[in-house]
PDB file of C-alpha atoms in Angstrom:
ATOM      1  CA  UNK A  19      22.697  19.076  24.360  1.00 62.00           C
ATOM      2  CA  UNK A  20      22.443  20.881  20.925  1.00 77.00           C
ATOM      3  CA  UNK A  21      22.643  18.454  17.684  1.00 81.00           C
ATOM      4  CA  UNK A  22      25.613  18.991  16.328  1.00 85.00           C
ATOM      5  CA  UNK A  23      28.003  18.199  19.566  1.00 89.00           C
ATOM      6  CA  UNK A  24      25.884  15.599  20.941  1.00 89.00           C
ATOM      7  CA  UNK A  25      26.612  13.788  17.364  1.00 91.00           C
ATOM      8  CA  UNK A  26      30.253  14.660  17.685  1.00 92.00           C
ATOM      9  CA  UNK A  27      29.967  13.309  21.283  1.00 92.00           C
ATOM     10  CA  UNK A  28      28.355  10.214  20.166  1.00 94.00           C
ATOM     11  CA  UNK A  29      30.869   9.809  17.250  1.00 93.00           C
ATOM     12  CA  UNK A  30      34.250  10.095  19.494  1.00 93.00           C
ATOM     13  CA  UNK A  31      33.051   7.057  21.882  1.00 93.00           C
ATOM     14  CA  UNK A  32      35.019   4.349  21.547  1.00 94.00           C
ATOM     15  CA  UNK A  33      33.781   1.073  20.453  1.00 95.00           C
ATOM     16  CA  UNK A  34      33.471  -1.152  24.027  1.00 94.00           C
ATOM     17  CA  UNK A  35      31.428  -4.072  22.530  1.00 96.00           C
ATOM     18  CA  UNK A  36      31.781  -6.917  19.431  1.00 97.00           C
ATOM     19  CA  UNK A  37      29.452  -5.746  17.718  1.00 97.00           C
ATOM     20  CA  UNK A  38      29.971  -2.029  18.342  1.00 97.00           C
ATOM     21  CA  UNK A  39      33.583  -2.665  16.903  1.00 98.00           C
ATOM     22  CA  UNK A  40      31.961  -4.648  13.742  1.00 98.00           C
ATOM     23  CA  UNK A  41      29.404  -2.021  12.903  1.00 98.00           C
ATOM     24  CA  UNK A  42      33.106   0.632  12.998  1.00 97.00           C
ATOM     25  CA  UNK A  43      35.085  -1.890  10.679  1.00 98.00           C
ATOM     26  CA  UNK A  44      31.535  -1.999   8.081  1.00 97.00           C
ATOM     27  CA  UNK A  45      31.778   1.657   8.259  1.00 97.00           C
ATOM     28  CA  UNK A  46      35.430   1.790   7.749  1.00 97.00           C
ATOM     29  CA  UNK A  47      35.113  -0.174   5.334  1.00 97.00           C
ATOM     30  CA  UNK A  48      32.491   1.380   3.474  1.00 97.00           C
ATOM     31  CA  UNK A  49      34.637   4.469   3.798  1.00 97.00           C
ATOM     32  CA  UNK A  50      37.671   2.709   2.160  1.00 97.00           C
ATOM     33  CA  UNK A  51      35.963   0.987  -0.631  1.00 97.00           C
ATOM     34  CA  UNK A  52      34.353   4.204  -1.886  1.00 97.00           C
ATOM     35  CA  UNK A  53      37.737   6.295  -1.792  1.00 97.00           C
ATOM     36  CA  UNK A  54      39.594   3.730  -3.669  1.00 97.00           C
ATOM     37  CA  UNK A  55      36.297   3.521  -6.080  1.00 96.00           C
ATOM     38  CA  UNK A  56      36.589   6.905  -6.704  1.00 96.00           C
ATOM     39  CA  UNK A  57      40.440   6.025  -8.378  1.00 96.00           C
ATOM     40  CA  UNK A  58      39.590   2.939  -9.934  1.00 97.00           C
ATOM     41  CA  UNK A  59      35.636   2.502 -11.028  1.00 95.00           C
ATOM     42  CA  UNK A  60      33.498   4.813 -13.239  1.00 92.00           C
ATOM     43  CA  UNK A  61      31.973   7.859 -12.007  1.00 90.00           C
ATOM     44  CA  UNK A  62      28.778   6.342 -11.451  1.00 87.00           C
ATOM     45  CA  UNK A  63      29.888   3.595  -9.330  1.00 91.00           C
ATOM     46  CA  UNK A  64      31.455   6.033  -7.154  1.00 94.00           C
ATOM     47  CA  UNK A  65      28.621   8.536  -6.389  1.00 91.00           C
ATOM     48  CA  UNK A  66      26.071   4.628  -6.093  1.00 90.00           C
ATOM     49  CA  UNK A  67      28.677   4.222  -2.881  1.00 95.00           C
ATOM     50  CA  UNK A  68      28.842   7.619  -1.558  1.00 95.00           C
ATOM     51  CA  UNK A  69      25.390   7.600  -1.083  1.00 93.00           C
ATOM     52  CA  UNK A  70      25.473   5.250   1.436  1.00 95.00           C
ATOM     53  CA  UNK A  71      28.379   7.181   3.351  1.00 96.00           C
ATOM     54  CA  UNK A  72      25.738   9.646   5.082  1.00 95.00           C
ATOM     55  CA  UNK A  73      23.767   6.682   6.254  1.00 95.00           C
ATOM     56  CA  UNK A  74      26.673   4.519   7.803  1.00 96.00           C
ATOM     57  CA  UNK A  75      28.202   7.590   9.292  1.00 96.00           C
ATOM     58  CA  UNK A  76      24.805   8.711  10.887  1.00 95.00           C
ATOM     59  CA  UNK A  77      24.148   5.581  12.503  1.00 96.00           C
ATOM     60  CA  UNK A  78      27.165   5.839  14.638  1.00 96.00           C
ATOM     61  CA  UNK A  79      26.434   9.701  15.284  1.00 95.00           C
ATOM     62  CA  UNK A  80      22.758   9.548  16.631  1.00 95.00           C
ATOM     63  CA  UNK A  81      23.681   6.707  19.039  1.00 95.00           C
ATOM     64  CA  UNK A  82      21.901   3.274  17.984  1.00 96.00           C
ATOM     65  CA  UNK A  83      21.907   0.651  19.790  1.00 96.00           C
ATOM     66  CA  UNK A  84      25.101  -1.712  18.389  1.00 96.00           C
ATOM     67  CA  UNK A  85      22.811  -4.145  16.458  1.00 96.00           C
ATOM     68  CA  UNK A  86      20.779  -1.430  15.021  1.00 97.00           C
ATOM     69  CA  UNK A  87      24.429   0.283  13.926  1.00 97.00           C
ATOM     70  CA  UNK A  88      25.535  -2.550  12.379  1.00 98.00           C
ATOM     71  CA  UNK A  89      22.606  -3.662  10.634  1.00 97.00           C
ATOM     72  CA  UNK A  90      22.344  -0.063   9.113  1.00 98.00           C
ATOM     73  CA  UNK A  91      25.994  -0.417   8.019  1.00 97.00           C
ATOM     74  CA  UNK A  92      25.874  -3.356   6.377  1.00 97.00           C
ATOM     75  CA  UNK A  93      22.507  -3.084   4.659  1.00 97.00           C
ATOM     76  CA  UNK A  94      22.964   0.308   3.143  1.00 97.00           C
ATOM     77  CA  UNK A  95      26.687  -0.916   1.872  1.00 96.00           C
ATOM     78  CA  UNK A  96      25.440  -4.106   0.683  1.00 96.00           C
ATOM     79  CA  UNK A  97      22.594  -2.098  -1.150  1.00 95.00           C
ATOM     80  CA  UNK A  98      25.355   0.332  -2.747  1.00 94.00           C
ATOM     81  CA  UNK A  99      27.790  -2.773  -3.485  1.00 95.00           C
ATOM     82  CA  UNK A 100      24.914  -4.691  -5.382  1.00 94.00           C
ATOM     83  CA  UNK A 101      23.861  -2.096  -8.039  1.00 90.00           C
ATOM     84  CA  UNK A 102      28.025  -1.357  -8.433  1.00 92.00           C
ATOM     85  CA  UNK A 103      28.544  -5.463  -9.246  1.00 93.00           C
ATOM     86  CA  UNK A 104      25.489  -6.048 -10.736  1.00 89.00           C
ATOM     87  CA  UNK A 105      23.690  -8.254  -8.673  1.00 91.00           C
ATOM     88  CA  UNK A 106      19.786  -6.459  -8.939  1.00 87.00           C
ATOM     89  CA  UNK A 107      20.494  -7.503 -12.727  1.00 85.00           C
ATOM     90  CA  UNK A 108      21.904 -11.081 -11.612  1.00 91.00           C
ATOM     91  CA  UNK A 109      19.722 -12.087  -8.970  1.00 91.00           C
ATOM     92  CA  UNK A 110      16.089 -12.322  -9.376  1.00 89.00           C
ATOM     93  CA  UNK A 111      14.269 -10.985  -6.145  1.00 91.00           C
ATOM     94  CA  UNK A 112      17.256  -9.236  -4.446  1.00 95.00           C
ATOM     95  CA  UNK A 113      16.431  -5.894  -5.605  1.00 92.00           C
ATOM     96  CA  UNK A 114      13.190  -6.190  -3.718  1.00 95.00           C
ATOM     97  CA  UNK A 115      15.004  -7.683  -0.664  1.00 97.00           C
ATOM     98  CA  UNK A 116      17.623  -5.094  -0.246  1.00 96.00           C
ATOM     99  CA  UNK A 117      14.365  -2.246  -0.963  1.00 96.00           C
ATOM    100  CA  UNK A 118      12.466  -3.722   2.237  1.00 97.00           C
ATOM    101  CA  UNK A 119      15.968  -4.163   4.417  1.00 97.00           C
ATOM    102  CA  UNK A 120      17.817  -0.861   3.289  1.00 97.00           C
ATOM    103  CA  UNK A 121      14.316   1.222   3.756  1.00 97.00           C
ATOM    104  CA  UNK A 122      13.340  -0.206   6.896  1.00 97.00           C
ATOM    105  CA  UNK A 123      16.855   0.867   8.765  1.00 97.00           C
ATOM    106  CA  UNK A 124      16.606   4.380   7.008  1.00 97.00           C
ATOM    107  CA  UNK A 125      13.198   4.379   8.449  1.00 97.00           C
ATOM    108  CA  UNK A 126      14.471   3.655  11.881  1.00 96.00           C
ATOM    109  CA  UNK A 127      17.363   5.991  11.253  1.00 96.00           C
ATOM    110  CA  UNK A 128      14.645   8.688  10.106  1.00 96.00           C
ATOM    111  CA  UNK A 129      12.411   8.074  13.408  1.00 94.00           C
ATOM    112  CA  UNK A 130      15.498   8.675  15.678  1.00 93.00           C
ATOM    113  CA  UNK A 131      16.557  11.895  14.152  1.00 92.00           C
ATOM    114  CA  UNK A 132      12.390  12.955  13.873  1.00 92.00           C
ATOM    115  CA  UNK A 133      12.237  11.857  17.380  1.00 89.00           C
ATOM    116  CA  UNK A 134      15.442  13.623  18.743  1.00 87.00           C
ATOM    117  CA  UNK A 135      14.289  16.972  16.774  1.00 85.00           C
ATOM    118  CA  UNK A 136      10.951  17.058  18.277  1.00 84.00           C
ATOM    119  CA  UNK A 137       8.932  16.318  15.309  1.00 86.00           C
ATOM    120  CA  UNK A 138       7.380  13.620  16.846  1.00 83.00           C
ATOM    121  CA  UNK A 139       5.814  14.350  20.190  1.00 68.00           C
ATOM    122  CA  UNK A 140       5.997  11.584  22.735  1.00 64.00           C
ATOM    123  CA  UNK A 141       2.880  10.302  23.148  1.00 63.00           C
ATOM    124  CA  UNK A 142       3.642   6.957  24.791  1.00 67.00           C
ATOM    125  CA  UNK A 143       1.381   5.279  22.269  1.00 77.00           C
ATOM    126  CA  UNK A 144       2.846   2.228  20.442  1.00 82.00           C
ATOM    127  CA  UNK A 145       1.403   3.071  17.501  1.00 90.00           C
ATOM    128  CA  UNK A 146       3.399   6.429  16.885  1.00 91.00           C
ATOM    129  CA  UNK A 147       6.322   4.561  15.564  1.00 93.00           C
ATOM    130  CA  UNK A 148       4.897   2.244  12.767  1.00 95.00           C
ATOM    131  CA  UNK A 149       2.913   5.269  11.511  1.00 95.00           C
ATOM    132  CA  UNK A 150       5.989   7.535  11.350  1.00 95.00           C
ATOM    133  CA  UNK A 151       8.459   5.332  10.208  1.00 96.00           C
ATOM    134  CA  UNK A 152       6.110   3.840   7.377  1.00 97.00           C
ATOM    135  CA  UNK A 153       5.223   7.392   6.079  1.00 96.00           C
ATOM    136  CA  UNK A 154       9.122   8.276   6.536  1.00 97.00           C
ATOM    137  CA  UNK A 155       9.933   4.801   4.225  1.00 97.00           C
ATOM    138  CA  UNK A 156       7.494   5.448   1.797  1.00 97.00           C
ATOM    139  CA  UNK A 157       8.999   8.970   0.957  1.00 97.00           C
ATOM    140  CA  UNK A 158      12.081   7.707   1.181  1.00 96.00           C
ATOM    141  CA  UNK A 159      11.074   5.219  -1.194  1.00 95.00           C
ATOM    142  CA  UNK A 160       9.755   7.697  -3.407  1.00 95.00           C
ATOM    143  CA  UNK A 161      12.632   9.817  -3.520  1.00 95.00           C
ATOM    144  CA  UNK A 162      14.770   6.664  -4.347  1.00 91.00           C
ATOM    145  CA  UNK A 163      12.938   6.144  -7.399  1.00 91.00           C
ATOM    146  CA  UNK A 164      13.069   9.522  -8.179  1.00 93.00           C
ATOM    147  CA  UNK A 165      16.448   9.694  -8.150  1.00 88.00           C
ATOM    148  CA  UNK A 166      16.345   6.427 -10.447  1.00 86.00           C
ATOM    149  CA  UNK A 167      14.825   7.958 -12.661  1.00 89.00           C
ATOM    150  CA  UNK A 168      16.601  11.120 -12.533  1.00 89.00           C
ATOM    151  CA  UNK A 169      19.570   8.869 -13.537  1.00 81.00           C
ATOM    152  CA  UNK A 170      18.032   7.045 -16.345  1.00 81.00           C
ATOM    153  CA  UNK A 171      16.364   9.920 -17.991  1.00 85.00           C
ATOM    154  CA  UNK A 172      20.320  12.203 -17.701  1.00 84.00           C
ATOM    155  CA  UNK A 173      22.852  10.618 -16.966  1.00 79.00           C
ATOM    156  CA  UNK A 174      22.448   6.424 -18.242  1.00 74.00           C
ATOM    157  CA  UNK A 175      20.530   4.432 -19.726  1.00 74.00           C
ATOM    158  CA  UNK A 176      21.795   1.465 -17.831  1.00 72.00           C
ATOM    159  CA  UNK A 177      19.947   2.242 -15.135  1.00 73.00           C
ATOM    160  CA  UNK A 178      16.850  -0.094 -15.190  1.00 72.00           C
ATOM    161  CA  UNK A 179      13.492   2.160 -14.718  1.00 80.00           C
ATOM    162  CA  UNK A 180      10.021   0.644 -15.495  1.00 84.00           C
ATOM    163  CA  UNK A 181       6.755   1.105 -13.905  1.00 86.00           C
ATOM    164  CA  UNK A 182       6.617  -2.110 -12.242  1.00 87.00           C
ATOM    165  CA  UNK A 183       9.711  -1.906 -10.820  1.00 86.00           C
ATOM    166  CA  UNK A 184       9.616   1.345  -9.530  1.00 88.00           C
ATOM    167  CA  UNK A 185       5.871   0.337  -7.903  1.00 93.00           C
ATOM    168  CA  UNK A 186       7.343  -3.006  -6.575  1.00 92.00           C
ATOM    169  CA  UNK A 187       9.800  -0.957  -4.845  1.00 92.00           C
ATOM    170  CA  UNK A 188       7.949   1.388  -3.007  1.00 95.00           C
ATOM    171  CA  UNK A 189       6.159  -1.584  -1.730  1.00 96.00           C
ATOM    172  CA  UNK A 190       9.163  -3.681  -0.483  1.00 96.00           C
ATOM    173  CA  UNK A 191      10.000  -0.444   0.831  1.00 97.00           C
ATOM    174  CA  UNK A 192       6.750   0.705   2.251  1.00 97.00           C
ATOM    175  CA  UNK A 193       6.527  -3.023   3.437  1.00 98.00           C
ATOM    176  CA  UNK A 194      10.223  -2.691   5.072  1.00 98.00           C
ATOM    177  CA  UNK A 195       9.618   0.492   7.187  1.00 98.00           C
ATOM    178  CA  UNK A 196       6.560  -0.624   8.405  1.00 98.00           C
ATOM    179  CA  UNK A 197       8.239  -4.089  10.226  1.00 97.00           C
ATOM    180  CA  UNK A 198      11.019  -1.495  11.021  1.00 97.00           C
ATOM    181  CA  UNK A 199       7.832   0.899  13.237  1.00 96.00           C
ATOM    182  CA  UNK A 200       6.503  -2.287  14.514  1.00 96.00           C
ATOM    183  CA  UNK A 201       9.967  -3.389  16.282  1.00 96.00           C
ATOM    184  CA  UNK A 202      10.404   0.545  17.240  1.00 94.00           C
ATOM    185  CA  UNK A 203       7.209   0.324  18.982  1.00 93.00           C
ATOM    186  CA  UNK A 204       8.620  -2.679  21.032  1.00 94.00           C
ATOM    187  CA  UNK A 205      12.500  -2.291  21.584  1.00 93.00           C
ATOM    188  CA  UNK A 206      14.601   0.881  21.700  1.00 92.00           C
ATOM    189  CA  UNK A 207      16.641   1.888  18.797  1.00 95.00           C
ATOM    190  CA  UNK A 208      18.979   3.827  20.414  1.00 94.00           C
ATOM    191  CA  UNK A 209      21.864   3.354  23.037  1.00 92.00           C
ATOM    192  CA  UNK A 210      21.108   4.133  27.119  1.00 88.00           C
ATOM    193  CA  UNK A 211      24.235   5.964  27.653  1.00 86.00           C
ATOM    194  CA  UNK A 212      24.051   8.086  24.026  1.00 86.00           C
ATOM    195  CA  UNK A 213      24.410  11.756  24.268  1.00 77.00           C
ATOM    196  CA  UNK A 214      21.095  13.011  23.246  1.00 71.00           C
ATOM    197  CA  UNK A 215      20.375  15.053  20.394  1.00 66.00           C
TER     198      UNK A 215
END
């Protein structure tokens, strides 16, 4: 099935289990919080959460399994919700935490869509999927703190951008989408009865 429908397909499918419905109320309420943001909170703090729209919305549309989904959901709007209150600031460590946990389910989202594209050409080796999935963490990583930096350098100052942190990050990241290959290599991401992409 091409892409686009088999997304659509995979979007329309009801919710059947627990946790498939939790990983749709996370997304719904991801969607929620960032259209009332964009009426109530600065600019910036709107555009921090609709960055993480793509990601919960994707999950659902390539067809992970419900624990992946849900994990995805909540990780990448926990991540958005933390720099909006403040808590990388607050919390000593977090920002390192949420860098392993949000890259390593953007890794596993990345492997699914490299995978279902035919980038990646099944080889049946366990090994494919830690290799790919650290590489696709590590530039995700990078582009992250490019973006950072993009931010503190035109649009605020707030944004906190030093060498260590940005280097720390990549490595929580690089760190997160390796553990992220090394459970791909063992357990399927994605749901038996998706429609393929």
């Amino acid at each position: 099935m091409p892409m686009l429908p088999a997304m659509i397909a995979n979007l329309k499918r009801p919710p059947r289990t627990v946790t498939e419905w939790l990983a749709d109320a996370v997304r719904a309420g991801a969607i929620v919080t960032t259209v009332v943001a964009l009426f109530t909170l600065p600019f910036t703090d709107f555009a921090v959460l609709s960055m993480a729209l793509p990601a919960v919305m994707l999950a659902r549309m390539i067809g992970l399994r419900s624990g992946v989904d849900l994990l995805t959901c909540a990780t990448v709007f926990v991540a958005a919700g933390s720099n909006v209150i403040d808590l990388y600031r607050a919390w000593t460590g977090w920002d390192l935490i949420v860098h392993a946990l949000c890259t390593g389910v953007l890794a596993a989202v990345a492997l699914v869509l490299l995978d279902d594209g035919g980038v990646i050409a099944p080889t049946g080796r366990r090994r494919t999927p830690i290799v790919v999935a650290t590489i696709a963490g590590l530039a995700l990583s990078a582009v992250w703190e490019m973006v950072e930096w993009f931010g503190y350098r035109f649009i605020t100052d707030a944004i906190f951008v030093t060498y260590d942190d940005t280097i720390g990050d990549m490595i929580a990241g690089g760190a997160g989408a390796l553990a992220a290959g090394v459970l791909a290599s063992r357990f399927a991401l994605t749901r038996r009865d998706r429609s393929a992409l």
